[in-house]
Structure formats: structure tokens, C-alpha cells
Amino acid sequence: PFAPRLTPLIRETLKELKKDRDRHGMKLVSSFVVWLVLGLTLRRDKNCIAVLDWLVSGCRWLSCRLPQQLVSEGAISHARVRVGTKVFEVLFNRMVATIQPLTTDFHQWVSVAFDGSTGTLPDTLSNRDHFGKPKSRRAGEASAYPQLRWMSLLAIGPRLLLDVSYGPYAGKGTGERSLMMRILNRLHPTNWLFMVDAGLYSFAMMWQIQQQDCAFLFKVSSHPKLPVLQRLPDGSYLSEMTGKLLDPSRSTEKRNAWNPQTLSVRVIVYQIPGFRPTRLVTNILE
């Protein structure tokens, strides 16, 4: 069912990255390896050999010459390394591009949301060097496996994954806000409504979304000061948020330069019985 849309994208991606040149007689050609990796994500209940057999099971009746085990598991691992990860990154971006533009689902906006988590990686030398092992609860000990942190951007209406950013679990520039800013800097939408949950508030992120002519709806804690400038008929009120943004043009190697900025926002306060009041901040002012 995926072939009509994915097959031409796979061919274009392999040709662009010069991964489409396979030796004569090779069983695990690059295009089939891509399908095999996609099959591994669909059939996580099976190992590599079982997924390979599942993919070709519909073709076995055409010929009796197919052996019971086509290739070894080691050959599959080598083929995956040969194809590399860049193929799947480019293929993902091409796939997302085919669903643009997205249909608006909230007035003139497309509602999108950030979400993230952490994952455990195989304990290989390259993973340990790049991602590292975070500290465990036991003092002075590291966790058993390397871990990564990832953030994703989802289109809520059609439930589509639009972009993913990942990095080491710990270290400078690998926090959730940093990964979210990477996604924002890669995308250039004009009519998206970014919804961000509590704990991910960032004035810099709000400013970036505003500069891209998009809307935001942030859930904020009681810490940011939001004075009442004008009370609106529906009970919400207009306010201003201030923050400092890094100015790379004035920064030096030893010191960063910051510019103060102000955002006009609308504050919505609501309370579910039995819970504390909640504040939502948006740049949709009317």
C-alpha cells in the first residue's frame, strides 16, 4: 500500500545521494534495503531475517529457487551501514514535502504541537562516543546504555509527523528547548499555530514564532510576570512579556550581547475544579 507514493521518492533519494549503483548479482540492493528498514519499523515483533522473509513471502510462489534463508543477519547489518542514515533523512523530508500545504483546522491556522521523549540506544562504541551515557541514580555510576533525547513537531489535525530533532541526552545545546529551536530554524511556515505544553516555555521561541508570522499558544507557569493592560469581554486580558535575545552581531568570543525585546500577548486563565489555575499565553490578540 505504500509503494505508489514511496517508490519514486526512494529512487530519487538514492540517485541524489549516489546510492543507486549496485553490483551485478547483489541480493540486498539499496532500494530493497530501504524497504527492509521500513519493514523493520512495521514488524517490530520479528527479527531481521523474519522481516526479510515476510517481505518476499508473496513472491515465493513465482519460483522454487529461493532458498529458505536468503542472506545472513550479518549481511543485512553490512547492507544497512552501506546505505547509511542520510538516505532516510532525505526520504523523510521528501515524504513530508508531498503533503504540503497542510489544510487549516482552526480558523486560518494549522495547529501543530511539540512533543518529545528519550530513547535507549545499542551499546556500541560510536553511540557511546556521540551520545554518551547519562548518570544513573546510583552515585558515581553511569547508565547501562547510551541515551538520546528527541523532539518532534506534529500536525494535530491529520496526525502527521513534520520534523524531528535529536541529540545526546545530556550536555550543552541538547535540551528540549534547543532541539525545538532547531526545528523552528529549519521550517518556514506562515499560518501555523504552535501549541507548547508547560515546562517548555521560552521567550526566544515565542519571538521566533512571531517573526515567522505564525501564532503560538503556550502554557506557562506562575513565574513570568503578566500585568493586566486591558481586560477583554471574554475574561482574558492583554499583557506584555519582556525578555532578552542574543545578538550575534555584537557578541565576542568572551562575552555575549543581549537585546531586550517586548511581545504583546493575550492571557487566558482557567481553572479545573480541584486543580490550580492555569495560564495560557498567545499572540492571537483579537
PDB file of C-alpha atoms in Angstrom:
ATOM      1  CA  PRO A   1       0.000   0.000   0.000  1.00  0.00           C
ATOM      2  CA  PHE A   2       2.954   2.379   0.436  1.00  0.00           C
ATOM      3  CA  ALA A   3       4.622   1.595  -2.903  1.00  0.00           C
ATOM      4  CA  PRO A   4       2.785   4.064  -5.201  1.00  0.00           C
ATOM      5  CA  ARG A   5       3.922   7.040  -3.128  1.00  0.00           C
ATOM      6  CA  LEU A   6       7.237   5.811  -1.763  1.00  0.00           C
ATOM      7  CA  THR A   7       8.816   4.025  -4.736  1.00  0.00           C
ATOM      8  CA  PRO A   8       9.534   7.172  -6.818  1.00  0.00           C
ATOM      9  CA  LEU A   9      10.757   9.011  -3.711  1.00  0.00           C
ATOM     10  CA  ILE A  10      13.139   6.161  -2.864  1.00  0.00           C
ATOM     11  CA  ARG A  11      14.532   6.160  -6.418  1.00  0.00           C
ATOM     12  CA  GLU A  12      15.033   9.941  -6.395  1.00  0.00           C
ATOM     13  CA  THR A  13      16.732   9.856  -2.994  1.00  0.00           C
ATOM     14  CA  LEU A  14      19.135   7.028  -3.871  1.00  0.00           C
ATOM     15  CA  LYS A  15      20.040   8.696  -7.159  1.00  0.00           C
ATOM     16  CA  GLU A  16      20.642  12.066  -5.490  1.00  0.00           C
ATOM     17  CA  LEU A  17      22.942  10.528  -2.869  1.00  0.00           C
ATOM     18  CA  LYS A  18      24.616   8.215  -5.447  1.00  0.00           C
ATOM     19  CA  LYS A  19      23.482   5.103  -3.615  1.00  0.00           C
ATOM     20  CA  ASP A  20      21.741   3.568  -6.622  1.00  0.00           C
ATOM     21  CA  ARG A  21      24.795   1.828  -8.114  1.00  0.00           C
ATOM     22  CA  ASP A  22      24.668  -1.818  -7.050  1.00  0.00           C
ATOM     23  CA  ARG A  23      26.937  -4.641  -8.147  1.00  0.00           C
ATOM     24  CA  HIS A  24      25.536  -7.202 -10.584  1.00  0.00           C
ATOM     25  CA  GLY A  25      24.024 -10.170  -8.782  1.00  0.00           C
ATOM     26  CA  MET A  26      23.764  -8.391  -5.405  1.00  0.00           C
ATOM     27  CA  LYS A  27      20.749  -9.586  -3.421  1.00  0.00           C
ATOM     28  CA  LEU A  28      20.489  -6.700  -0.961  1.00  0.00           C
ATOM     29  CA  VAL A  29      20.361  -3.820  -3.432  1.00  0.00           C
ATOM     30  CA  SER A  30      19.980  -0.359  -1.945  1.00  0.00           C
ATOM     31  CA  SER A  31      16.296   0.094  -2.851  1.00  0.00           C
ATOM     32  CA  PHE A  32      15.393  -3.214  -1.207  1.00  0.00           C
ATOM     33  CA  VAL A  33      17.419  -2.351   1.911  1.00  0.00           C
ATOM     34  CA  VAL A  34      15.339   0.825   2.290  1.00  0.00           C
ATOM     35  CA  TRP A  35      12.147  -1.231   2.156  1.00  0.00           C
ATOM     36  CA  LEU A  36      13.661  -3.697   4.610  1.00  0.00           C
ATOM     37  CA  VAL A  37      14.397  -0.954   7.154  1.00  0.00           C
ATOM     38  CA  LEU A  38      10.861   0.406   6.737  1.00  0.00           C
ATOM     39  CA  GLY A  39       9.566  -3.138   7.179  1.00  0.00           C
ATOM     40  CA  LEU A  40      11.526  -3.447  10.427  1.00  0.00           C
ATOM     41  CA  THR A  41       9.627  -0.472  11.826  1.00  0.00           C
ATOM     42  CA  LEU A  42       6.282  -2.010  10.829  1.00  0.00           C
ATOM     43  CA  ARG A  43       7.009  -5.529  12.125  1.00  0.00           C
ATOM     44  CA  ARG A  44       8.800  -4.904  15.380  1.00  0.00           C
ATOM     45  CA  ASP A  45       7.655  -8.318  16.554  1.00  0.00           C
ATOM     46  CA  LYS A  46      10.103 -10.011  14.148  1.00  0.00           C
ATOM     47  CA  ASN A  47      13.875 -10.068  13.765  1.00  0.00           C
ATOM     48  CA  CYS A  48      15.736  -9.018  10.600  1.00  0.00           C
ATOM     49  CA  ILE A  49      15.656 -12.434   8.933  1.00  0.00           C
ATOM     50  CA  ALA A  50      11.938 -12.896   9.676  1.00  0.00           C
ATOM     51  CA  VAL A  51      11.079  -9.435   8.305  1.00  0.00           C
ATOM     52  CA  LEU A  52      13.091 -10.160   5.142  1.00  0.00           C
ATOM     53  CA  ASP A  53      11.172 -13.400   4.673  1.00  0.00           C
ATOM     54  CA  TRP A  54       7.889 -11.561   5.311  1.00  0.00           C
ATOM     55  CA  LEU A  55       8.704  -9.036   2.574  1.00  0.00           C
ATOM     56  CA  VAL A  56       9.416 -11.696  -0.082  1.00  0.00           C
ATOM     57  CA  SER A  57       6.819 -14.236   1.058  1.00  0.00           C
ATOM     58  CA  GLY A  58       4.354 -13.092  -1.606  1.00  0.00           C
ATOM     59  CA  CYS A  59       6.964 -13.756  -4.328  1.00  0.00           C
ATOM     60  CA  ARG A  60       7.989 -17.269  -3.296  1.00  0.00           C
ATOM     61  CA  TRP A  61       5.247 -18.923  -5.326  1.00  0.00           C
ATOM     62  CA  LEU A  62       6.786 -17.468  -8.510  1.00  0.00           C
ATOM     63  CA  SER A  63       9.936 -19.563  -8.193  1.00  0.00           C
ATOM     64  CA  CYS A  64      11.145 -22.565  -6.250  1.00  0.00           C
ATOM     65  CA  ARG A  65      14.737 -21.354  -6.473  1.00  0.00           C
ATOM     66  CA  LEU A  66      14.510 -19.044  -3.466  1.00  0.00           C
ATOM     67  CA  PRO A  67      16.317 -20.667  -0.517  1.00  0.00           C
ATOM     68  CA  GLN A  68      14.706 -20.782   2.895  1.00  0.00           C
ATOM     69  CA  GLN A  69      17.183 -18.187   4.216  1.00  0.00           C
ATOM     70  CA  LEU A  70      18.149 -15.656   1.555  1.00  0.00           C
ATOM     71  CA  VAL A  71      21.026 -13.937   3.372  1.00  0.00           C
ATOM     72  CA  SER A  72      22.650 -13.948   6.795  1.00  0.00           C
ATOM     73  CA  GLU A  73      21.860 -11.437   9.502  1.00  0.00           C
ATOM     74  CA  GLY A  74      25.408 -10.107   9.220  1.00  0.00           C
ATOM     75  CA  ALA A  75      24.848  -9.326   5.536  1.00  0.00           C
ATOM     76  CA  ILE A  76      21.767  -7.286   6.476  1.00  0.00           C
ATOM     77  CA  SER A  77      23.797  -5.294   9.022  1.00  0.00           C
ATOM     78  CA  HIS A  78      26.504  -4.540   6.448  1.00  0.00           C
ATOM     79  CA  ALA A  79      23.873  -3.512   3.894  1.00  0.00           C
ATOM     80  CA  ARG A  80      22.269  -1.095   6.357  1.00  0.00           C
ATOM     81  CA  VAL A  81      25.660   0.502   7.072  1.00  0.00           C
ATOM     82  CA  ARG A  82      26.343   0.757   3.325  1.00  0.00           C
ATOM     83  CA  VAL A  83      23.072   2.596   2.689  1.00  0.00           C
ATOM     84  CA  GLY A  84      23.603   4.852   5.713  1.00  0.00           C
ATOM     85  CA  THR A  85      21.248   7.135   7.626  1.00  0.00           C
ATOM     86  CA  LYS A  86      21.303  10.140   5.283  1.00  0.00           C
ATOM     87  CA  VAL A  87      19.066   8.266   2.836  1.00  0.00           C
ATOM     88  CA  PHE A  88      16.278   8.029   5.392  1.00  0.00           C
ATOM     89  CA  GLU A  89      16.652  11.653   6.473  1.00  0.00           C
ATOM     90  CA  VAL A  90      16.287  12.868   2.878  1.00  0.00           C
ATOM     91  CA  LEU A  91      13.486  10.384   2.204  1.00  0.00           C
ATOM     92  CA  PHE A  92      11.606  11.631   5.268  1.00  0.00           C
ATOM     93  CA  ASN A  93      11.906  15.255   4.145  1.00  0.00           C
ATOM     94  CA  ARG A  94      10.728  14.355   0.632  1.00  0.00           C
ATOM     95  CA  MET A  95       7.767  12.477   2.078  1.00  0.00           C
ATOM     96  CA  VAL A  96       6.760  15.434   4.263  1.00  0.00           C
ATOM     97  CA  ALA A  97       7.038  17.775   1.268  1.00  0.00           C
ATOM     98  CA  THR A  98       4.427  15.717  -0.620  1.00  0.00           C
ATOM     99  CA  ILE A  99       1.764  16.541   1.985  1.00  0.00           C
ATOM    100  CA  GLN A 100       2.287  20.326   1.841  1.00  0.00           C
ATOM    101  CA  PRO A 101       0.448  22.612   2.130  1.00  0.00           C
ATOM    102  CA  LEU A 102      -1.493  21.387   5.143  1.00  0.00           C
ATOM    103  CA  THR A 103      -5.208  22.045   5.456  1.00  0.00           C
ATOM    104  CA  THR A 104      -6.181  24.590   8.103  1.00  0.00           C
ATOM    105  CA  ASP A 105      -8.097  23.100  11.024  1.00  0.00           C
ATOM    106  CA  PHE A 106      -8.516  26.085  13.396  1.00  0.00           C
ATOM    107  CA  HIS A 107      -9.786  29.225  11.642  1.00  0.00           C
ATOM    108  CA  GLN A 108      -6.912  30.292   9.337  1.00  0.00           C
ATOM    109  CA  TRP A 109      -4.240  28.279  11.164  1.00  0.00           C
ATOM    110  CA  VAL A 110      -2.803  24.783  11.028  1.00  0.00           C
ATOM    111  CA  SER A 111      -2.495  23.539  14.608  1.00  0.00           C
ATOM    112  CA  VAL A 112       0.833  21.877  15.413  1.00  0.00           C
ATOM    113  CA  ALA A 113       2.390  20.739  18.681  1.00  0.00           C
ATOM    114  CA  PHE A 114       5.813  19.842  20.027  1.00  0.00           C
ATOM    115  CA  ASP A 115       6.358  16.577  21.840  1.00  0.00           C
ATOM    116  CA  GLY A 116       9.447  14.690  22.865  1.00  0.00           C
ATOM    117  CA  SER A 117      10.920  11.827  24.788  1.00  0.00           C
ATOM    118  CA  THR A 118      14.133   9.899  25.380  1.00  0.00           C
ATOM    119  CA  GLY A 119      15.315   6.603  23.937  1.00  0.00           C
ATOM    120  CA  THR A 120      17.831   3.884  24.702  1.00  0.00           C
ATOM    121  CA  LEU A 121      20.450   3.066  22.050  1.00  0.00           C
ATOM    122  CA  PRO A 122      22.568  -0.031  21.366  1.00  0.00           C
ATOM    123  CA  ASP A 123      25.718  -0.048  23.483  1.00  0.00           C
ATOM    124  CA  THR A 124      28.193   0.476  20.630  1.00  0.00           C
ATOM    125  CA  LEU A 125      31.421   2.443  20.711  1.00  0.00           C
ATOM    126  CA  SER A 126      30.149   5.057  18.233  1.00  0.00           C
ATOM    127  CA  ASN A 127      26.941   5.581  20.235  1.00  0.00           C
ATOM    128  CA  ARG A 128      28.890   5.925  23.479  1.00  0.00           C
ATOM    129  CA  ASP A 129      31.230   8.488  21.900  1.00  0.00           C
ATOM    130  CA  HIS A 130      28.480  10.597  20.320  1.00  0.00           C
ATOM    131  CA  PHE A 131      25.575  10.323  22.766  1.00  0.00           C
ATOM    132  CA  GLY A 132      27.313   9.264  25.980  1.00  0.00           C
ATOM    133  CA  LYS A 133      25.839   7.505  28.966  1.00  0.00           C
ATOM    134  CA  PRO A 134      23.890   9.701  31.418  1.00  0.00           C
ATOM    135  CA  LYS A 135      24.439   9.334  35.131  1.00  0.00           C
ATOM    136  CA  SER A 136      22.256   6.790  36.876  1.00  0.00           C
ATOM    137  CA  ARG A 137      20.569   7.139  40.251  1.00  0.00           C
ATOM    138  CA  ARG A 138      23.473   5.360  41.891  1.00  0.00           C
ATOM    139  CA  ALA A 139      26.167   7.833  42.844  1.00  0.00           C
ATOM    140  CA  GLY A 140      29.138   7.868  40.515  1.00  0.00           C
ATOM    141  CA  GLU A 141      27.716   5.302  38.086  1.00  0.00           C
ATOM    142  CA  ALA A 142      26.574   5.716  34.505  1.00  0.00           C
ATOM    143  CA  SER A 143      23.519   4.093  32.968  1.00  0.00           C
ATOM    144  CA  ALA A 144      23.870   0.778  31.160  1.00  0.00           C
ATOM    145  CA  TYR A 145      23.140   2.108  27.662  1.00  0.00           C
ATOM    146  CA  PRO A 146      23.668   5.345  25.728  1.00  0.00           C
ATOM    147  CA  GLN A 147      20.559   7.506  25.517  1.00  0.00           C
ATOM    148  CA  LEU A 148      19.314  10.194  23.179  1.00  0.00           C
ATOM    149  CA  ARG A 149      16.787  12.976  23.553  1.00  0.00           C
ATOM    150  CA  TRP A 150      14.436  13.814  20.688  1.00  0.00           C
ATOM    151  CA  MET A 151      11.755  16.376  19.957  1.00  0.00           C
ATOM    152  CA  SER A 152       9.146  16.161  17.219  1.00  0.00           C
ATOM    153  CA  LEU A 153       6.681  18.543  15.605  1.00  0.00           C
ATOM    154  CA  LEU A 154       3.250  17.082  14.893  1.00  0.00           C
ATOM    155  CA  ALA A 155       0.361  18.355  12.779  1.00  0.00           C
ATOM    156  CA  ILE A 156      -2.567  17.713  15.098  1.00  0.00           C
ATOM    157  CA  GLY A 157      -5.391  17.598  12.530  1.00  0.00           C
ATOM    158  CA  PRO A 158      -4.031  14.960  10.123  1.00  0.00           C
ATOM    159  CA  ARG A 159      -1.756  13.469  12.846  1.00  0.00           C
ATOM    160  CA  LEU A 160       1.389  13.771  10.763  1.00  0.00           C
ATOM    161  CA  LEU A 161       4.994  13.930  11.908  1.00  0.00           C
ATOM    162  CA  LEU A 162       6.502  17.056  10.324  1.00  0.00           C
ATOM    163  CA  ASP A 163      10.047  17.164  11.689  1.00  0.00           C
ATOM    164  CA  VAL A 164      12.307  15.521  14.253  1.00  0.00           C
ATOM    165  CA  SER A 165      15.385  16.800  16.054  1.00  0.00           C
ATOM    166  CA  TYR A 166      17.576  14.676  18.307  1.00  0.00           C
ATOM    167  CA  GLY A 167      20.822  14.804  20.233  1.00  0.00           C
ATOM    168  CA  PRO A 168      22.638  13.464  23.296  1.00  0.00           C
ATOM    169  CA  TYR A 169      20.606  13.032  26.461  1.00  0.00           C
ATOM    170  CA  ALA A 170      22.802  15.493  28.386  1.00  0.00           C
ATOM    171  CA  GLY A 171      25.146  18.333  27.521  1.00  0.00           C
ATOM    172  CA  LYS A 172      25.065  21.932  26.332  1.00  0.00           C
ATOM    173  CA  GLY A 173      22.652  22.614  23.488  1.00  0.00           C
ATOM    174  CA  THR A 174      20.863  19.262  23.780  1.00  0.00           C
ATOM    175  CA  GLY A 175      17.916  20.256  25.971  1.00  0.00           C
ATOM    176  CA  GLU A 176      14.313  20.174  24.815  1.00  0.00           C
ATOM    177  CA  ARG A 177      14.181  23.915  24.052  1.00  0.00           C
ATOM    178  CA  SER A 178      17.383  23.744  21.991  1.00  0.00           C
ATOM    179  CA  LEU A 179      16.014  20.858  19.931  1.00  0.00           C
ATOM    180  CA  MET A 180      12.757  22.751  19.393  1.00  0.00           C
ATOM    181  CA  MET A 181      14.664  25.812  18.163  1.00  0.00           C
ATOM    182  CA  ARG A 182      16.497  23.625  15.638  1.00  0.00           C
ATOM    183  CA  ILE A 183      13.158  22.605  14.162  1.00  0.00           C
ATOM    184  CA  LEU A 184      11.902  26.196  14.099  1.00  0.00           C
ATOM    185  CA  ASN A 185      15.037  27.363  12.286  1.00  0.00           C
ATOM    186  CA  ARG A 186      14.579  24.674   9.622  1.00  0.00           C
ATOM    187  CA  LEU A 187      10.916  25.378   8.904  1.00  0.00           C
ATOM    188  CA  HIS A 188       9.415  28.482   7.319  1.00  0.00           C
ATOM    189  CA  PRO A 189       5.620  28.223   7.721  1.00  0.00           C
ATOM    190  CA  THR A 190       3.308  31.230   7.664  1.00  0.00           C
ATOM    191  CA  ASN A 191      -0.012  30.034   9.085  1.00  0.00           C
ATOM    192  CA  TRP A 192       0.800  27.524  11.814  1.00  0.00           C
ATOM    193  CA  LEU A 193      -0.440  27.663  15.394  1.00  0.00           C
ATOM    194  CA  PHE A 194       2.288  26.256  17.662  1.00  0.00           C
ATOM    195  CA  MET A 195       0.908  24.746  20.875  1.00  0.00           C
ATOM    196  CA  VAL A 196       3.503  24.151  23.582  1.00  0.00           C
ATOM    197  CA  ASP A 197       2.911  22.438  26.920  1.00  0.00           C
ATOM    198  CA  ALA A 198       4.095  23.524  30.358  1.00  0.00           C
ATOM    199  CA  GLY A 199       7.799  23.244  31.113  1.00  0.00           C
ATOM    200  CA  LEU A 200       8.832  24.196  27.567  1.00  0.00           C
ATOM    201  CA  TYR A 201       8.227  27.939  27.846  1.00  0.00           C
ATOM    202  CA  SER A 202      10.858  30.077  26.119  1.00  0.00           C
ATOM    203  CA  PHE A 203      10.663  33.778  25.272  1.00  0.00           C
ATOM    204  CA  ALA A 204      13.146  33.244  22.424  1.00  0.00           C
ATOM    205  CA  MET A 205      10.880  30.599  20.948  1.00  0.00           C
ATOM    206  CA  MET A 206       7.842  32.870  21.177  1.00  0.00           C
ATOM    207  CA  TRP A 207       9.779  35.624  19.436  1.00  0.00           C
ATOM    208  CA  GLN A 208      10.947  33.271  16.677  1.00  0.00           C
ATOM    209  CA  ILE A 209       7.383  32.071  16.015  1.00  0.00           C
ATOM    210  CA  GLN A 210       6.159  35.668  15.920  1.00  0.00           C
ATOM    211  CA  GLN A 211       8.868  36.607  13.403  1.00  0.00           C
ATOM    212  CA  GLN A 212       7.703  33.786  11.134  1.00  0.00           C
ATOM    213  CA  ASP A 213       4.167  35.259  11.037  1.00  0.00           C
ATOM    214  CA  CYS A 214       2.773  32.312  12.960  1.00  0.00           C
ATOM    215  CA  ALA A 215       0.663  32.049  16.100  1.00  0.00           C
ATOM    216  CA  PHE A 216       1.544  30.398  19.404  1.00  0.00           C
ATOM    217  CA  LEU A 217      -0.307  29.114  22.439  1.00  0.00           C
ATOM    218  CA  PHE A 218       1.993  28.467  25.396  1.00  0.00           C
ATOM    219  CA  LYS A 219       1.066  27.037  28.764  1.00  0.00           C
ATOM    220  CA  VAL A 220       3.143  28.990  31.290  1.00  0.00           C
ATOM    221  CA  SER A 221       3.815  28.703  34.997  1.00  0.00           C
ATOM    222  CA  SER A 222       3.198  31.393  37.602  1.00  0.00           C
ATOM    223  CA  HIS A 223       6.767  32.673  37.255  1.00  0.00           C
ATOM    224  CA  PRO A 224       6.517  35.042  34.217  1.00  0.00           C
ATOM    225  CA  LYS A 225       5.039  38.405  35.191  1.00  0.00           C
ATOM    226  CA  LEU A 226       1.949  39.189  33.085  1.00  0.00           C
ATOM    227  CA  PRO A 227       0.423  42.551  34.130  1.00  0.00           C
ATOM    228  CA  VAL A 228      -3.167  43.303  33.134  1.00  0.00           C
ATOM    229  CA  LEU A 229      -3.121  46.057  30.496  1.00  0.00           C
ATOM    230  CA  GLN A 230      -6.658  45.645  29.156  1.00  0.00           C
ATOM    231  CA  ARG A 231      -9.430  43.297  30.241  1.00  0.00           C
ATOM    232  CA  LEU A 232     -11.334  41.726  27.314  1.00  0.00           C
ATOM    233  CA  PRO A 233     -15.068  40.839  27.314  1.00  0.00           C
ATOM    234  CA  ASP A 234     -14.432  37.064  27.397  1.00  0.00           C
ATOM    235  CA  GLY A 235     -12.403  37.321  30.638  1.00  0.00           C
ATOM    236  CA  SER A 236      -8.950  37.134  29.077  1.00  0.00           C
ATOM    237  CA  TYR A 237      -6.682  40.181  29.121  1.00  0.00           C
ATOM    238  CA  LEU A 238      -3.920  41.811  27.098  1.00  0.00           C
ATOM    239  CA  SER A 239      -0.428  41.965  28.550  1.00  0.00           C
ATOM    240  CA  GLU A 240       3.244  42.299  27.628  1.00  0.00           C
ATOM    241  CA  MET A 241       6.168  39.919  28.041  1.00  0.00           C
ATOM    242  CA  THR A 242       9.763  41.082  28.096  1.00  0.00           C
ATOM    243  CA  GLY A 243      12.899  39.085  27.501  1.00  0.00           C
ATOM    244  CA  LYS A 244      16.455  39.251  26.232  1.00  0.00           C
ATOM    245  CA  LEU A 245      17.590  37.798  22.914  1.00  0.00           C
ATOM    246  CA  LEU A 246      21.143  37.005  21.871  1.00  0.00           C
ATOM    247  CA  ASP A 247      22.642  39.427  19.342  1.00  0.00           C
ATOM    248  CA  PRO A 248      25.338  37.515  17.389  1.00  0.00           C
ATOM    249  CA  SER A 249      26.497  40.677  15.604  1.00  0.00           C
ATOM    250  CA  ARG A 250      27.627  42.243  18.899  1.00  0.00           C
ATOM    251  CA  SER A 251      28.855  39.087  20.624  1.00  0.00           C
ATOM    252  CA  THR A 252      32.539  38.363  21.076  1.00  0.00           C
ATOM    253  CA  GLU A 253      34.431  35.177  21.905  1.00  0.00           C
ATOM    254  CA  LYS A 254      34.436  36.014  25.606  1.00  0.00           C
ATOM    255  CA  ARG A 255      31.084  37.719  26.066  1.00  0.00           C
ATOM    256  CA  ASN A 256      27.568  37.530  24.630  1.00  0.00           C
ATOM    257  CA  ALA A 257      25.475  40.593  23.835  1.00  0.00           C
ATOM    258  CA  TRP A 258      21.745  40.673  24.551  1.00  0.00           C
ATOM    259  CA  ASN A 259      18.931  42.853  23.247  1.00  0.00           C
ATOM    260  CA  PRO A 260      15.765  43.462  25.309  1.00  0.00           C
ATOM    261  CA  GLN A 261      12.532  42.789  23.405  1.00  0.00           C
ATOM    262  CA  THR A 262       8.808  43.039  24.189  1.00  0.00           C
ATOM    263  CA  LEU A 263       5.914  40.892  22.985  1.00  0.00           C
ATOM    264  CA  SER A 264       2.241  41.827  23.112  1.00  0.00           C
ATOM    265  CA  VAL A 265       0.254  38.801  24.263  1.00  0.00           C
ATOM    266  CA  ARG A 266      -3.185  37.747  25.374  1.00  0.00           C
ATOM    267  CA  VAL A 267      -3.513  35.807  28.636  1.00  0.00           C
ATOM    268  CA  ILE A 268      -6.227  33.210  29.245  1.00  0.00           C
ATOM    269  CA  VAL A 269      -6.667  31.975  32.821  1.00  0.00           C
ATOM    270  CA  TYR A 270      -8.827  28.963  33.623  1.00  0.00           C
ATOM    271  CA  GLN A 271      -9.153  26.532  36.491  1.00  0.00           C
ATOM    272  CA  ILE A 272     -10.339  22.941  36.566  1.00  0.00           C
ATOM    273  CA  PRO A 273     -12.080  22.152  39.891  1.00  0.00           C
ATOM    274  CA  GLY A 274      -9.611  20.612  42.301  1.00  0.00           C
ATOM    275  CA  PHE A 275      -6.541  21.931  40.424  1.00  0.00           C
ATOM    276  CA  ARG A 276      -4.524  25.137  40.462  1.00  0.00           C
ATOM    277  CA  PRO A 277      -5.301  27.940  37.986  1.00  0.00           C
ATOM    278  CA  THR A 278      -3.662  27.564  34.577  1.00  0.00           C
ATOM    279  CA  ARG A 279      -2.372  30.364  32.339  1.00  0.00           C
ATOM    280  CA  LEU A 280      -2.236  30.249  28.556  1.00  0.00           C
ATOM    281  CA  VAL A 281      -0.348  32.890  26.577  1.00  0.00           C
ATOM    282  CA  THR A 282      -0.980  33.579  22.889  1.00  0.00           C
ATOM    283  CA  ASN A 283      -0.204  36.225  20.287  1.00  0.00           C
ATOM    284  CA  ILE A 284      -3.739  35.900  18.868  1.00  0.00           C
ATOM    285  CA  LEU A 285      -4.936  39.192  20.326  1.00  0.00           C
ATOM    286  CA  GLU A 286      -8.399  39.630  18.820  1.00  0.00           C
TER     287      GLU A 286
END
